[in-house]
Short mmCIF file of C-alpha atoms in Angstrom, two decimals:
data_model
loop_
_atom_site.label_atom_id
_atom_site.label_comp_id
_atom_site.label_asym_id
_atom_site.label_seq_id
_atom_site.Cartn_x
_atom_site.Cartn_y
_atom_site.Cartn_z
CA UNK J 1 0.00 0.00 0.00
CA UNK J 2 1.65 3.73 -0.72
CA UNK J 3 2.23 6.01 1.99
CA UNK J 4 -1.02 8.50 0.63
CA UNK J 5 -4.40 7.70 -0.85
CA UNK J 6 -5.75 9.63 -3.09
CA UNK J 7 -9.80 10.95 -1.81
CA UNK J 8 -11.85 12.18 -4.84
CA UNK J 9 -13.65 14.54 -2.32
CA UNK J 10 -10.71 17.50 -2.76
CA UNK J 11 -8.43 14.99 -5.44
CA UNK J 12 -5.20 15.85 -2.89
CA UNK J 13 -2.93 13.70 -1.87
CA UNK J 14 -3.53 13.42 1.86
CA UNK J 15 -1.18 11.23 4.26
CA UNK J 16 -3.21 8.18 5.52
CA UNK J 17 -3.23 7.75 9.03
CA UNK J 18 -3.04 3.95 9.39
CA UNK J 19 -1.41 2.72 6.03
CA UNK J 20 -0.38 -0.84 5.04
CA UNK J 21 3.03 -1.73 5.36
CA UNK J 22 4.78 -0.44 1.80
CA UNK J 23 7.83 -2.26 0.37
CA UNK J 24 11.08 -2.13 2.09
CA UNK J 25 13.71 0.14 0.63
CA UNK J 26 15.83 -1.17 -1.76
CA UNK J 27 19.48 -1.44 -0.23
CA UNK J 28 21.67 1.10 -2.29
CA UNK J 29 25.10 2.17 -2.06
CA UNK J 30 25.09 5.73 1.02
CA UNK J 31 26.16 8.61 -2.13
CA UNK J 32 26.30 12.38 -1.04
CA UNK J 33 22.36 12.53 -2.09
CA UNK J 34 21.16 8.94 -0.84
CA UNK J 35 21.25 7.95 2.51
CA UNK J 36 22.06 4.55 3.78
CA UNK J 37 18.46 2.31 4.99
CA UNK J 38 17.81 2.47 8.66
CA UNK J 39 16.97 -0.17 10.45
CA UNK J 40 14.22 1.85 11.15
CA UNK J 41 12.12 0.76 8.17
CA UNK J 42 11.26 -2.96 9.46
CA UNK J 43 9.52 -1.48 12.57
CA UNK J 44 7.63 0.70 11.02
CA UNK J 45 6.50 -1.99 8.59
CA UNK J 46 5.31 -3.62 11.37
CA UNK J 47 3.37 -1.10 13.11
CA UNK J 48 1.47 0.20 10.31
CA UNK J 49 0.62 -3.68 9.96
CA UNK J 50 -0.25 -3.98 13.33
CA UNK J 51 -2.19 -0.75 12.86
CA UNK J 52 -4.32 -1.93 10.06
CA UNK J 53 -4.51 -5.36 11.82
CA UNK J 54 -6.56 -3.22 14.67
CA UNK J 55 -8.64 -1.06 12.88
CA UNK J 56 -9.83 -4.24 11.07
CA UNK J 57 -10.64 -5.97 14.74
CA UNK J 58 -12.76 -2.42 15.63
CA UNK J 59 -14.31 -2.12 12.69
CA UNK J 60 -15.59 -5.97 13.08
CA UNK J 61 -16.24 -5.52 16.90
CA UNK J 62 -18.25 -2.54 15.39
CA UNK J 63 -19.94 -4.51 12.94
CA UNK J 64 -20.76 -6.92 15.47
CA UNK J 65 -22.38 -4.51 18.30
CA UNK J 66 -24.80 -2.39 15.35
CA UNK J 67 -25.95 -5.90 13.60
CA UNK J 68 -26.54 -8.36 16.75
CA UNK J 69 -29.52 -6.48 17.95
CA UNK J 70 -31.04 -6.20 14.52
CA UNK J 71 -30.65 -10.03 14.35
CA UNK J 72 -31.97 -10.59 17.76
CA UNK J 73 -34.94 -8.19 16.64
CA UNK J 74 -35.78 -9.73 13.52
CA UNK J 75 -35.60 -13.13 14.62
CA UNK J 76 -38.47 -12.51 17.58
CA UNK J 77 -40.67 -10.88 14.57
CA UNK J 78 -40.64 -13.37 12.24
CA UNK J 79 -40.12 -15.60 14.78
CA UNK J 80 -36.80 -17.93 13.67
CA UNK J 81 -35.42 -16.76 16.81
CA UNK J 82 -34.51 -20.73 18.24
CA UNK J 83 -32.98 -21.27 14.70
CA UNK J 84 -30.62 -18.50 15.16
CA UNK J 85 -29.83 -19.67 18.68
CA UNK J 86 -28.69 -22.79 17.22
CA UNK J 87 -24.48 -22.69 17.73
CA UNK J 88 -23.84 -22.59 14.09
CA UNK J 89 -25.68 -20.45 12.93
CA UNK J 90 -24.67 -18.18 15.59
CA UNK J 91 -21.29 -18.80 14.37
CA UNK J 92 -21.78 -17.77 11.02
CA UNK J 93 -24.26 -15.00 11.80
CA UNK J 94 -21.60 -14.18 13.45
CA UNK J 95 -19.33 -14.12 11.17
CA UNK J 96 -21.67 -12.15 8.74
CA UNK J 97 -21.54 -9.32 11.18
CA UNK J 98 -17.68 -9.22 11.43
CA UNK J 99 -17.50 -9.14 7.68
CA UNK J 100 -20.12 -6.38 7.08
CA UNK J 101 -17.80 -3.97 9.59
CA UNK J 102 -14.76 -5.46 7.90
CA UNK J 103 -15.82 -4.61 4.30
CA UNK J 104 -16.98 -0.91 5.55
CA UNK J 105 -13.64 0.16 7.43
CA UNK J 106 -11.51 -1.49 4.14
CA UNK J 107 -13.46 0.26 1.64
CA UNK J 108 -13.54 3.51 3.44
CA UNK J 109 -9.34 2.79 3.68
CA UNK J 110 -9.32 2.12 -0.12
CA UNK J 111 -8.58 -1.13 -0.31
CA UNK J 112 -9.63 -2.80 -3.68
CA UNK J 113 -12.06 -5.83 -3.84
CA UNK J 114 -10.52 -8.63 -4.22
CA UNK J 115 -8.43 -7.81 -1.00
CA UNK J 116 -12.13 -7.40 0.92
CA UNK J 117 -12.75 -10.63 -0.91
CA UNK J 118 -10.18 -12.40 1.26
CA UNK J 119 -10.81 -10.96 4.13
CA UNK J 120 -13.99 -11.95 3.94
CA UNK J 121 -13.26 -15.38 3.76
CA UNK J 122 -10.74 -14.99 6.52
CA UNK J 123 -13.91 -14.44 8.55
CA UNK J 124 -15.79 -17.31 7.09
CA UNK J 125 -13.69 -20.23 6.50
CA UNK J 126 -12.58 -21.06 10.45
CA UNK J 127 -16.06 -21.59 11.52
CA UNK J 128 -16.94 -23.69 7.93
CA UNK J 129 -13.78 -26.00 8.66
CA UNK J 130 -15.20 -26.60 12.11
CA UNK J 131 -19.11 -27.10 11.41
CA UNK J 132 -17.53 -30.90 10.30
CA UNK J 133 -16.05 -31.97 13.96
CA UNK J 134 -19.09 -30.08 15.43
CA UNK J 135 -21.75 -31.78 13.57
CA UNK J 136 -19.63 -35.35 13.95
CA UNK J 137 -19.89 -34.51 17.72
CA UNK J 138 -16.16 -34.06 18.10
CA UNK J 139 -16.34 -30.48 19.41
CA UNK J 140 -19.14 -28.71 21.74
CA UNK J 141 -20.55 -25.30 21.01
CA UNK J 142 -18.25 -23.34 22.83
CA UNK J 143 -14.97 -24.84 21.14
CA UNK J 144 -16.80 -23.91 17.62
CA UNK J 145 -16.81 -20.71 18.62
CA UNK J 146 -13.78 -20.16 20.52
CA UNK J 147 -12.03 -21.98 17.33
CA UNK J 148 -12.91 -20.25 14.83
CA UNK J 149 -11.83 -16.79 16.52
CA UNK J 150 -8.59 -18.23 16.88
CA UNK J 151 -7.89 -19.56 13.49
CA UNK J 152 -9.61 -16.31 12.40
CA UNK J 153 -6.24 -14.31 13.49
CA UNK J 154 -3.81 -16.05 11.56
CA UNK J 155 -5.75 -15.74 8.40
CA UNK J 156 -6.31 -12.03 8.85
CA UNK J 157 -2.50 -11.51 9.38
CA UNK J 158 -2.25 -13.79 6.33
CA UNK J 159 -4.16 -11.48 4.16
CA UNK J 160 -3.10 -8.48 4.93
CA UNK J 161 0.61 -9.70 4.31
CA UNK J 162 -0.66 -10.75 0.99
CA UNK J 163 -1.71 -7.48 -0.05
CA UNK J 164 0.44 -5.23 1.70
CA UNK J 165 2.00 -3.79 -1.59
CA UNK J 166 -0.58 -3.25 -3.51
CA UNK J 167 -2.02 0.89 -4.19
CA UNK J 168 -4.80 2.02 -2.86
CA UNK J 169 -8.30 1.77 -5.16
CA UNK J 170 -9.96 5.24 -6.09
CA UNK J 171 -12.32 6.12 -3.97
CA UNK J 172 -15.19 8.89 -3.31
CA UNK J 173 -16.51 9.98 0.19
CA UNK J 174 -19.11 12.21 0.74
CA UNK J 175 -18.29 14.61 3.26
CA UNK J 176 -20.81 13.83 5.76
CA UNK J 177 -19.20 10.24 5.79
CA UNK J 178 -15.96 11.87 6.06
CA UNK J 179 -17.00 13.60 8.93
CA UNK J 180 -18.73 10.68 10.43
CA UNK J 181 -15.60 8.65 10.18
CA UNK J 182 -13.43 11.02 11.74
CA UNK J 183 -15.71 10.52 14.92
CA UNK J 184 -15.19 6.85 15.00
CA UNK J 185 -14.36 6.78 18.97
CA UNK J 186 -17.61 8.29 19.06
CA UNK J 187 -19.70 6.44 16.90
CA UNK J 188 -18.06 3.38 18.51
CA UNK J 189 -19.35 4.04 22.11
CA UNK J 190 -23.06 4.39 21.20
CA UNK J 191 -22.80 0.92 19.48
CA UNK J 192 -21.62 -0.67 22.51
CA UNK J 193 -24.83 1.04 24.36
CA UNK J 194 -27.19 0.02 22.24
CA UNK J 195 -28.88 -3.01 23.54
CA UNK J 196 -28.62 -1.54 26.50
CA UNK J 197 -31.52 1.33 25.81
CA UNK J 198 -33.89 -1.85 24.89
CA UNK J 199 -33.12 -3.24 28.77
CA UNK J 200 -31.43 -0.20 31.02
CA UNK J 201 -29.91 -1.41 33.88
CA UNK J 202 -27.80 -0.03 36.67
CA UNK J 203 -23.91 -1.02 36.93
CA UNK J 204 -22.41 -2.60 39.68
CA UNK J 205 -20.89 -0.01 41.93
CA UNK J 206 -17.20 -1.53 41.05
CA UNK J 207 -17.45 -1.00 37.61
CA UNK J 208 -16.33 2.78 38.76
CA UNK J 209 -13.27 1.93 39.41
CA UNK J 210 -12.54 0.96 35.85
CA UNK J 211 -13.03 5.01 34.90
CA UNK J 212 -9.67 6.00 36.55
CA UNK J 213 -7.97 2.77 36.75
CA UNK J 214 -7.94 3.03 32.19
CA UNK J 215 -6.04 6.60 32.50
CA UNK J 216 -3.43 5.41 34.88
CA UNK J 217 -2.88 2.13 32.99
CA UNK J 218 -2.73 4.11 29.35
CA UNK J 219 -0.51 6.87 31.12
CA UNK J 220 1.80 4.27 31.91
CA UNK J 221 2.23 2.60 29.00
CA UNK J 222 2.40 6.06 26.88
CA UNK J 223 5.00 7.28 29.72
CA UNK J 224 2.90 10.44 29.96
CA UNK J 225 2.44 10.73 33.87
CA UNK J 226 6.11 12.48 34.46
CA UNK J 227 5.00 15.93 33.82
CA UNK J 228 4.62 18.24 36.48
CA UNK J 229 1.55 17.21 38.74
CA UNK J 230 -0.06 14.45 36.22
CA UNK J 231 0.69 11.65 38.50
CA UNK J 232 -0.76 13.00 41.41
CA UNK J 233 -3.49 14.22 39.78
CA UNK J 234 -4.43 10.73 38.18
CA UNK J 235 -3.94 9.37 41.99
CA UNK J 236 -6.22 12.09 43.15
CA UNK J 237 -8.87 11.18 40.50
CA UNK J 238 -8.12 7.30 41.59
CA UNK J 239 -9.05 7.91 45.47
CA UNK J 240 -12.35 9.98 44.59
CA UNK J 241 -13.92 7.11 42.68
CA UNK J 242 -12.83 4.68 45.07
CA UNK J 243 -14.32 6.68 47.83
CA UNK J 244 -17.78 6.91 45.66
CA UNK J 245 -17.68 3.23 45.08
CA UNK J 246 -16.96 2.17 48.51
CA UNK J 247 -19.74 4.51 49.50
CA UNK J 248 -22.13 3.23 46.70
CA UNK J 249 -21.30 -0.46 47.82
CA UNK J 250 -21.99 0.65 51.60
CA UNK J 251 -25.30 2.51 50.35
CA UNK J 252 -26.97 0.08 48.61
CA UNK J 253 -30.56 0.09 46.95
CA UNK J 254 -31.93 3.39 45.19
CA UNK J 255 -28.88 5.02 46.89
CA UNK J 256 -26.10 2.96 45.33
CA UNK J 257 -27.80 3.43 42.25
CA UNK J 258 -27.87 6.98 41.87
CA UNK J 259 -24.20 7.16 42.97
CA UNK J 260 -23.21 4.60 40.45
CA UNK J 261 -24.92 7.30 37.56
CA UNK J 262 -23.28 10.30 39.01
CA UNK J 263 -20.05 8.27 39.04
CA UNK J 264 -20.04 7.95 35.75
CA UNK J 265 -21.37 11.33 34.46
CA UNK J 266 -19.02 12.81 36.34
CA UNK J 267 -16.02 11.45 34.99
CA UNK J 268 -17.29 12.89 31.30
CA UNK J 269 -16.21 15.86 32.81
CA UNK J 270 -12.97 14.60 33.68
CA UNK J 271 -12.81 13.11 30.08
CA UNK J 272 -12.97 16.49 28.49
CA UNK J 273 -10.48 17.89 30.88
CA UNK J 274 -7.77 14.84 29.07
CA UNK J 275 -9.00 15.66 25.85
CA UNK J 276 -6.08 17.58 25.08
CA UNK J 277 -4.17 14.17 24.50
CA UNK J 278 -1.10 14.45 26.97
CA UNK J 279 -2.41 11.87 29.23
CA UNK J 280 -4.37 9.81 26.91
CA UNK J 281 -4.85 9.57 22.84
CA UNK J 282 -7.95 12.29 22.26
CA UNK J 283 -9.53 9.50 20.42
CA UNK J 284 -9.67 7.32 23.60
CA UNK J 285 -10.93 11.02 25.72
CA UNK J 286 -13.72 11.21 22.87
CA UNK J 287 -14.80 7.42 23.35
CA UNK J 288 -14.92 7.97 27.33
CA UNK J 289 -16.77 10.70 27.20
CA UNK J 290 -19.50 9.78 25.00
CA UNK J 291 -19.60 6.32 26.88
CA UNK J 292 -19.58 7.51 30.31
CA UNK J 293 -22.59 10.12 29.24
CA UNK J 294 -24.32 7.23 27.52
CA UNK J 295 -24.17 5.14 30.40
CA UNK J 296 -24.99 7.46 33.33
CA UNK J 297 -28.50 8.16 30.81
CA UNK J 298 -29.18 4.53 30.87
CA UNK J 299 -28.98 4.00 34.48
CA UNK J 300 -30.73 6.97 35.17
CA UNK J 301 -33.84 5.61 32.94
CA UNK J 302 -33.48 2.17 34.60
CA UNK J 303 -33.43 4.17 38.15
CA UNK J 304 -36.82 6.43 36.71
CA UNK J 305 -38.66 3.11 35.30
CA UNK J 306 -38.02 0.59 38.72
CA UNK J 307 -40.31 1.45 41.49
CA UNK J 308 -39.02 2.02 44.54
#
């Protein structure tokens, strides 16, 4: 894959942010005008695989959270919903999921057809080679599944490798998808609330501690709590949700509940304060913030809807 893609919306040569790996430089003799290949090159080969190798996985998790809920939905209206349920057709429902996000985020990257085409398959093919020792009894439900995920990794990696070198396929975007995509973290939260509006529910109380734990883990591995006063604002943000858990957990009931909500709204305050990106990627800010709001509105309507 080049370095740029070309996007028919302003026919400029933009730099893509997550590439596939392009060809190694050819070794040359170092002259006054050509300098000598860094070792550099192989790693970032490998990241921008690795990097393509995740957007794929979100864009599948993606598919996975906007399409289940329509399947669960149309099976209860026309009323196939105990077919579905069977294991392998779950397996390659599935797998149809997966592949719808896949297709979308490789499209929207410019990748050309037949590359979706394999892809595809790479979602397919793990579950078809194990419907035999399912069906001969050989394997249980939860081994089909578990399976097939795992052989589905190698033959991701395997296709991407395959068509790491080839250019990117023209490609038009309206600007309202262009927009849309550039709010992926975004987009990406209110899919993974979406079943949730259908049944609201209120959190367990520990669940809070997951809100400042994620900064202080991501700080740590992006070596970004040195500055002056980051760590010991991160601890200070780490002892007032424990103290509101512990309290929630003490509370109980309606109580607990309420705290649980405010927990959570509160820390999409604390989101936007990190949006800046020192302590955390703004794309990961953006996704906490328009989870934790998300949430705290679903446990409030499960709170408003339970009697007391």
């Amino acid at each position: 894959m080049e370095k740029t893609q070309m996007y028919a919306d302003n026919l400029t040569a933009v730099p893509s942010p997550a590439p596939l790996p392009t060809d190694e430089p050819t070794p040359s003799a170092p002259t006054p005008t050509t300098a000598a290949p860094t070792a550099s090159a192989p790693t970032g080969s490998k990241r921008r695989l690795l990097w393509h190798l995740g957007e794929m996985a979100l864009a599948m998790v993606a598919g996975m959270l906007l399409l289940g809920p329509l399947w669960e939905l149309a099976g209860t209206a026309l009323g196939v919903g105990d077919a579905l349920a069977r294991p392998e057709v779950a397996a390659l429902v599935m797998a149809t999921n997966m592949t719808v996000g896949m297709t979308v985020g490789m499209r929207y990257r410019a990748h050309r057809w037949p590359a979706v085409g394999e892809m595809a398959a790479a979602m397919y093919v793990p579950f078809l080679l194990l419907l035999v020792p399912f069906w001969a009894g050989l394997i249980d439900a939860d081994a089909l599944l578990l399976g097939g995920h795992l052989l589905m990794i190698p033959a991701m990696v395997l296709v991407a490798l395959r068509h790491r070198h080839e250019a990117s396929a023209p490609v038009r975007r309206h600007p309202v998808v262009v927009a849309l995509a550039h709010r992926w973290p975004a987009g990406l939260a209110l899919l993974m609330t979406v079943d949730m509006w259908a049944d609201p529910s209120v959190l367990s109380p520990w669940t809070m501690l997951v809100l400042p734990g994620g900064y202080l883990v991501i700080g740590m591995a992006r070596r970004t709590l040195g500055g002056r006063g980051v760590l010991a604002t991160q601890l200070a943000g780490l002892a007032v949700w424990v103290a509101l858990t512990l309290v929630a957990v003490m509370a109980g009931g309606r109580t607990a509940a309420w705290l649980v909500a405010f927990g959570w709204l509160a820390h999409a305050g604390w989101d936007l304060a990190h949006h800046n990106g020192r302590v955390v990627p703004r794309g990961y800010a953006e996704f906490c913030v328009v989870l934790d709001v998300a949430l705290a509105a679903v446990m409030v309507l499960a709170i408003l809807t339970t009697d007391a």
